[in-house]
Amino acid sequence: MIQKLENIVKIKSGVFAKSDTNPDLFYIQSTDFDKQRNWNKTLNPILTKSPKFSNHILNIGDILFAAKGRDFFAVVYDGMFQPAVASTTFLVLQVQSNNVVSDYVAWFINHPQTQTLLWSFAKGSAIPSISKSILEQIEIPIPKISKQIAILELYKLQMKEKRIHKQIGKLRQEYINELTYKSIQ
């Protein structure tokens, strides 16, 4: 079954805020992720909780979609930094269907074919962006949950394989460097 994102997620915008004194609220920005979309481990709260943020507090499982900038990407909020709100760089997607796994939606958005589609709809040359209305119209295949989980497991194995290949390449380079250096002594 194929659905438009608007039929399976609720999409909200991130909030604009400036840092406060005595902060106790994390403000998630796209710079808080590395190129592999892992959290920057040194993130600190910069905002102070207030009623104006109450409707924007992130829940575990929310999907943060970086809708502005040179890298459109989706990550699932895991609650590592709580409480938190997303900056205006992000659109926050909340899955509204019991038949869809948040990680699957993020995987689908990050898939190269979906990325190509998103870039075809991007507006702006200085700071490209994807609007909420465009994102809502993206069509996503919804297989059974068991298949979604299998896809995610395969993706995790693919990422693990990439890391291992990178480690092997680094070790091979170190070995060759050591071998060639010893050969000239």
mmCIF file of C-alpha atoms in Angstrom:
data_model
loop_
_atom_site.group_PDB
_atom_site.id
_atom_site.type_symbol
_atom_site.label_atom_id
_atom_site.label_comp_id
_atom_site.label_asym_id
_atom_site.label_seq_id
_atom_site.Cartn_x
_atom_site.Cartn_y
_atom_site.Cartn_z
ATOM 1 C CA MET A 1 0.000 0.000 0.000
ATOM 2 C CA ILE A 2 1.252 3.491 -0.855
ATOM 3 C CA GLN A 3 0.305 6.488 1.276
ATOM 4 C CA LYS A 4 1.108 10.177 1.202
ATOM 5 C CA LEU A 5 3.079 11.241 4.257
ATOM 6 C CA GLU A 6 0.234 13.556 5.276
ATOM 7 C CA ASN A 7 -1.937 10.444 5.818
ATOM 8 C CA ILE A 8 0.451 8.763 8.244
ATOM 9 C CA VAL A 9 2.237 11.607 10.047
ATOM 10 C CA LYS A 10 1.395 14.906 11.656
ATOM 11 C CA ILE A 11 3.930 17.550 10.616
ATOM 12 C CA LYS A 12 4.820 20.537 12.786
ATOM 13 C CA SER A 13 7.420 23.234 12.325
ATOM 14 C CA GLY A 14 10.338 23.701 14.655
ATOM 15 C CA VAL A 15 10.501 26.821 16.827
ATOM 16 C CA PHE A 16 12.623 29.946 16.713
ATOM 17 C CA ALA A 17 14.325 30.724 20.007
ATOM 18 C CA LYS A 18 17.384 32.417 21.443
ATOM 19 C CA SER A 19 19.554 31.114 24.250
ATOM 20 C CA ASP A 20 18.621 31.936 27.847
ATOM 21 C CA THR A 21 20.285 32.160 31.207
ATOM 22 C CA ASN A 22 19.806 29.105 33.479
ATOM 23 C CA PRO A 23 18.963 26.810 30.556
ATOM 24 C CA ASP A 24 17.202 23.482 31.114
ATOM 25 C CA LEU A 25 15.839 22.775 27.617
ATOM 26 C CA PHE A 26 17.802 21.409 24.636
ATOM 27 C CA TYR A 27 17.439 23.238 21.312
ATOM 28 C CA ILE A 28 18.105 20.749 18.525
ATOM 29 C CA GLN A 29 19.765 22.175 15.417
ATOM 30 C CA SER A 30 21.134 20.493 12.290
ATOM 31 C CA THR A 31 24.682 21.224 13.494
ATOM 32 C CA ASP A 32 24.014 18.848 16.414
ATOM 33 C CA PHE A 33 24.544 15.902 14.036
ATOM 34 C CA ASP A 34 27.655 14.627 12.291
ATOM 35 C CA LYS A 35 27.786 13.507 8.643
ATOM 36 C CA GLN A 36 26.584 10.029 9.634
ATOM 37 C CA ARG A 37 23.612 11.649 11.395
ATOM 38 C CA ASN A 38 24.841 10.717 14.857
ATOM 39 C CA TRP A 39 24.276 13.069 17.781
ATOM 40 C CA ASN A 40 26.978 15.495 18.802
ATOM 41 C CA LYS A 41 27.768 14.079 22.254
ATOM 42 C CA THR A 42 28.526 17.498 23.790
ATOM 43 C CA LEU A 43 25.077 18.986 23.382
ATOM 44 C CA ASN A 44 23.983 21.267 26.228
ATOM 45 C CA PRO A 45 20.646 22.913 27.070
ATOM 46 C CA ILE A 46 20.475 26.510 25.876
ATOM 47 C CA LEU A 47 16.813 27.398 26.452
ATOM 48 C CA THR A 48 14.664 27.745 29.545
ATOM 49 C CA LYS A 49 11.387 25.821 29.758
ATOM 50 C CA SER A 50 8.357 28.042 29.338
ATOM 51 C CA PRO A 51 4.725 27.685 28.270
ATOM 52 C CA LYS A 52 5.563 28.919 24.745
ATOM 53 C CA PHE A 53 7.539 25.700 24.179
ATOM 54 C CA SER A 54 5.012 23.271 25.697
ATOM 55 C CA ASN A 55 3.449 22.296 22.336
ATOM 56 C CA HIS A 56 6.889 21.806 20.786
ATOM 57 C CA ILE A 57 8.543 19.430 23.285
ATOM 58 C CA LEU A 58 9.856 16.433 21.359
ATOM 59 C CA ASN A 59 8.596 12.941 22.116
ATOM 60 C CA ILE A 60 10.637 9.785 21.695
ATOM 61 C CA GLY A 61 9.883 8.506 18.189
ATOM 62 C CA ASP A 62 9.351 11.939 16.638
ATOM 63 C CA ILE A 63 11.155 12.290 13.329
ATOM 64 C CA LEU A 64 13.281 15.376 12.815
ATOM 65 C CA PHE A 65 13.484 16.274 9.137
ATOM 66 C CA ALA A 66 16.145 18.845 8.258
ATOM 67 C CA ALA A 67 14.126 20.823 5.734
ATOM 68 C CA LYS A 68 16.599 23.679 5.258
ATOM 69 C CA GLY A 69 20.208 23.629 4.181
ATOM 70 C CA ARG A 70 22.515 21.597 1.973
ATOM 71 C CA ASP A 71 21.620 18.233 3.513
ATOM 72 C CA PHE A 72 18.013 17.128 3.821
ATOM 73 C CA PHE A 73 17.937 14.267 6.309
ATOM 74 C CA ALA A 74 15.678 12.579 8.825
ATOM 75 C CA VAL A 75 16.564 11.230 12.267
ATOM 76 C CA VAL A 76 14.351 9.681 14.897
ATOM 77 C CA TYR A 77 14.459 11.496 18.223
ATOM 78 C CA ASP A 78 15.577 8.927 20.784
ATOM 79 C CA GLY A 79 15.267 11.039 23.921
ATOM 80 C CA MET A 80 19.023 11.155 24.533
ATOM 81 C CA PHE A 81 18.699 14.874 25.248
ATOM 82 C CA GLN A 82 15.535 15.678 27.201
ATOM 83 C CA PRO A 83 13.538 17.810 27.270
ATOM 84 C CA ALA A 84 14.135 19.252 23.819
ATOM 85 C CA VAL A 85 12.576 21.302 21.053
ATOM 86 C CA ALA A 86 13.609 21.419 17.400
ATOM 87 C CA SER A 87 14.828 24.570 15.693
ATOM 88 C CA THR A 88 13.160 26.029 12.607
ATOM 89 C CA THR A 89 15.628 24.082 10.462
ATOM 90 C CA PHE A 90 13.460 21.046 11.159
ATOM 91 C CA LEU A 91 9.993 19.841 10.422
ATOM 92 C CA VAL A 92 8.858 17.438 13.164
ATOM 93 C CA LEU A 93 6.951 14.387 11.970
ATOM 94 C CA GLN A 94 4.842 12.423 14.451
ATOM 95 C CA VAL A 95 3.676 9.046 13.186
ATOM 96 C CA GLN A 96 -0.108 8.756 13.583
ATOM 97 C CA SER A 97 -0.496 5.185 12.325
ATOM 98 C CA ASN A 98 -0.015 1.925 14.223
ATOM 99 C CA ASN A 99 1.075 0.324 10.943
ATOM 100 C CA VAL A 100 4.208 2.449 10.519
ATOM 101 C CA VAL A 101 7.526 2.442 12.376
ATOM 102 C CA SER A 102 9.172 5.872 12.829
ATOM 103 C CA ASP A 103 12.590 4.495 11.891
ATOM 104 C CA TYR A 104 11.134 3.177 8.634
ATOM 105 C CA VAL A 105 9.819 6.650 7.709
ATOM 106 C CA ALA A 106 13.255 8.163 8.479
ATOM 107 C CA TRP A 107 14.958 5.422 6.443
ATOM 108 C CA PHE A 108 12.615 6.093 3.523
ATOM 109 C CA ILE A 109 13.238 9.860 3.627
ATOM 110 C CA ASN A 110 17.012 9.272 3.739
ATOM 111 C CA HIS A 111 16.934 6.761 0.870
ATOM 112 C CA PRO A 112 18.839 8.043 -2.198
ATOM 113 C CA GLN A 113 15.765 7.813 -4.458
ATOM 114 C CA THR A 114 13.660 9.862 -2.023
ATOM 115 C CA GLN A 115 16.528 12.340 -1.625
ATOM 116 C CA THR A 116 16.627 12.812 -5.408
ATOM 117 C CA LEU A 117 12.892 13.471 -5.389
ATOM 118 C CA LEU A 118 13.185 15.942 -2.498
ATOM 119 C CA TRP A 119 15.969 17.836 -4.239
ATOM 120 C CA SER A 120 13.798 18.157 -7.347
ATOM 121 C CA PHE A 121 11.262 20.042 -5.199
ATOM 122 C CA ALA A 122 13.778 22.139 -3.228
ATOM 123 C CA LYS A 123 13.257 25.905 -3.354
ATOM 124 C CA GLY A 124 15.910 28.579 -2.952
ATOM 125 C CA SER A 125 19.499 28.717 -4.155
ATOM 126 C CA ALA A 126 21.308 30.234 -1.173
ATOM 127 C CA ILE A 127 19.563 28.039 1.414
ATOM 128 C CA PRO A 128 17.583 25.252 -0.262
ATOM 129 C CA SER A 129 14.445 24.164 1.586
ATOM 130 C CA ILE A 130 11.555 21.727 1.425
ATOM 131 C CA SER A 131 8.177 23.070 2.490
ATOM 132 C CA LYS A 132 5.746 21.243 4.736
ATOM 133 C CA SER A 133 3.200 21.082 1.895
ATOM 134 C CA ILE A 134 5.737 19.381 -0.412
ATOM 135 C CA LEU A 135 6.803 16.894 2.263
ATOM 136 C CA GLU A 136 3.175 15.999 2.986
ATOM 137 C CA GLN A 137 2.704 14.944 -0.650
ATOM 138 C CA ILE A 138 5.640 12.517 -0.729
ATOM 139 C CA GLU A 139 4.331 9.004 -1.321
ATOM 140 C CA ILE A 140 5.710 6.217 0.851
ATOM 141 C CA PRO A 141 5.134 2.474 0.422
ATOM 142 C CA ILE A 142 3.824 0.948 3.654
ATOM 143 C CA PRO A 143 4.661 -2.757 3.865
ATOM 144 C CA LYS A 144 3.745 -4.925 6.870
ATOM 145 C CA ILE A 145 5.561 -3.980 10.076
ATOM 146 C CA SER A 146 7.605 -7.191 9.894
ATOM 147 C CA LYS A 147 8.934 -6.120 6.496
ATOM 148 C CA GLN A 148 9.640 -2.575 7.746
ATOM 149 C CA ILE A 149 11.690 -4.069 10.575
ATOM 150 C CA ALA A 150 13.504 -6.419 8.177
ATOM 151 C CA ILE A 151 14.395 -3.443 5.940
ATOM 152 C CA LEU A 152 15.726 -1.558 8.964
ATOM 153 C CA GLU A 153 17.800 -4.567 10.093
ATOM 154 C CA LEU A 154 19.286 -4.888 6.604
ATOM 155 C CA TYR A 155 20.083 -1.166 6.610
ATOM 156 C CA LYS A 156 21.805 -1.453 10.021
ATOM 157 C CA LEU A 157 23.901 -4.350 8.694
ATOM 158 C CA GLN A 158 24.794 -2.276 5.634
ATOM 159 C CA MET A 159 25.966 0.590 7.861
ATOM 160 C CA LYS A 160 27.946 -1.829 10.047
ATOM 161 C CA GLU A 161 29.596 -3.279 6.938
ATOM 162 C CA LYS A 162 30.551 0.249 5.821
ATOM 163 C CA ARG A 163 32.173 0.965 9.209
ATOM 164 C CA ILE A 164 34.073 -2.326 9.097
ATOM 165 C CA HIS A 165 35.331 -1.637 5.549
ATOM 166 C CA LYS A 166 36.482 1.791 6.691
ATOM 167 C CA GLN A 167 38.324 0.248 9.670
ATOM 168 C CA ILE A 168 39.926 -2.373 7.412
ATOM 169 C CA GLY A 169 41.075 0.355 5.023
ATOM 170 C CA LYS A 170 42.600 2.329 7.883
ATOM 171 C CA LEU A 171 44.360 -0.732 9.318
ATOM 172 C CA ARG A 172 45.629 -1.713 5.854
ATOM 173 C CA GLN A 173 47.027 1.783 5.363
ATOM 174 C CA GLU A 174 48.749 1.680 8.767
ATOM 175 C CA TYR A 175 50.183 -1.754 7.972
ATOM 176 C CA ILE A 176 51.541 -0.633 4.581
ATOM 177 C CA ASN A 177 52.977 2.538 6.118
ATOM 178 C CA GLU A 178 54.737 0.505 8.802
ATOM 179 C CA LEU A 179 55.923 -2.123 6.312
ATOM 180 C CA THR A 180 57.326 0.429 3.861
ATOM 181 C CA TYR A 181 59.001 2.424 6.631
ATOM 182 C CA LYS A 182 60.694 -0.689 8.025
ATOM 183 C CA SER A 183 61.879 -1.624 4.527
ATOM 184 C CA ILE A 184 64.032 1.525 4.315
ATOM 185 C CA GLN A 185 65.723 1.121 7.687
#
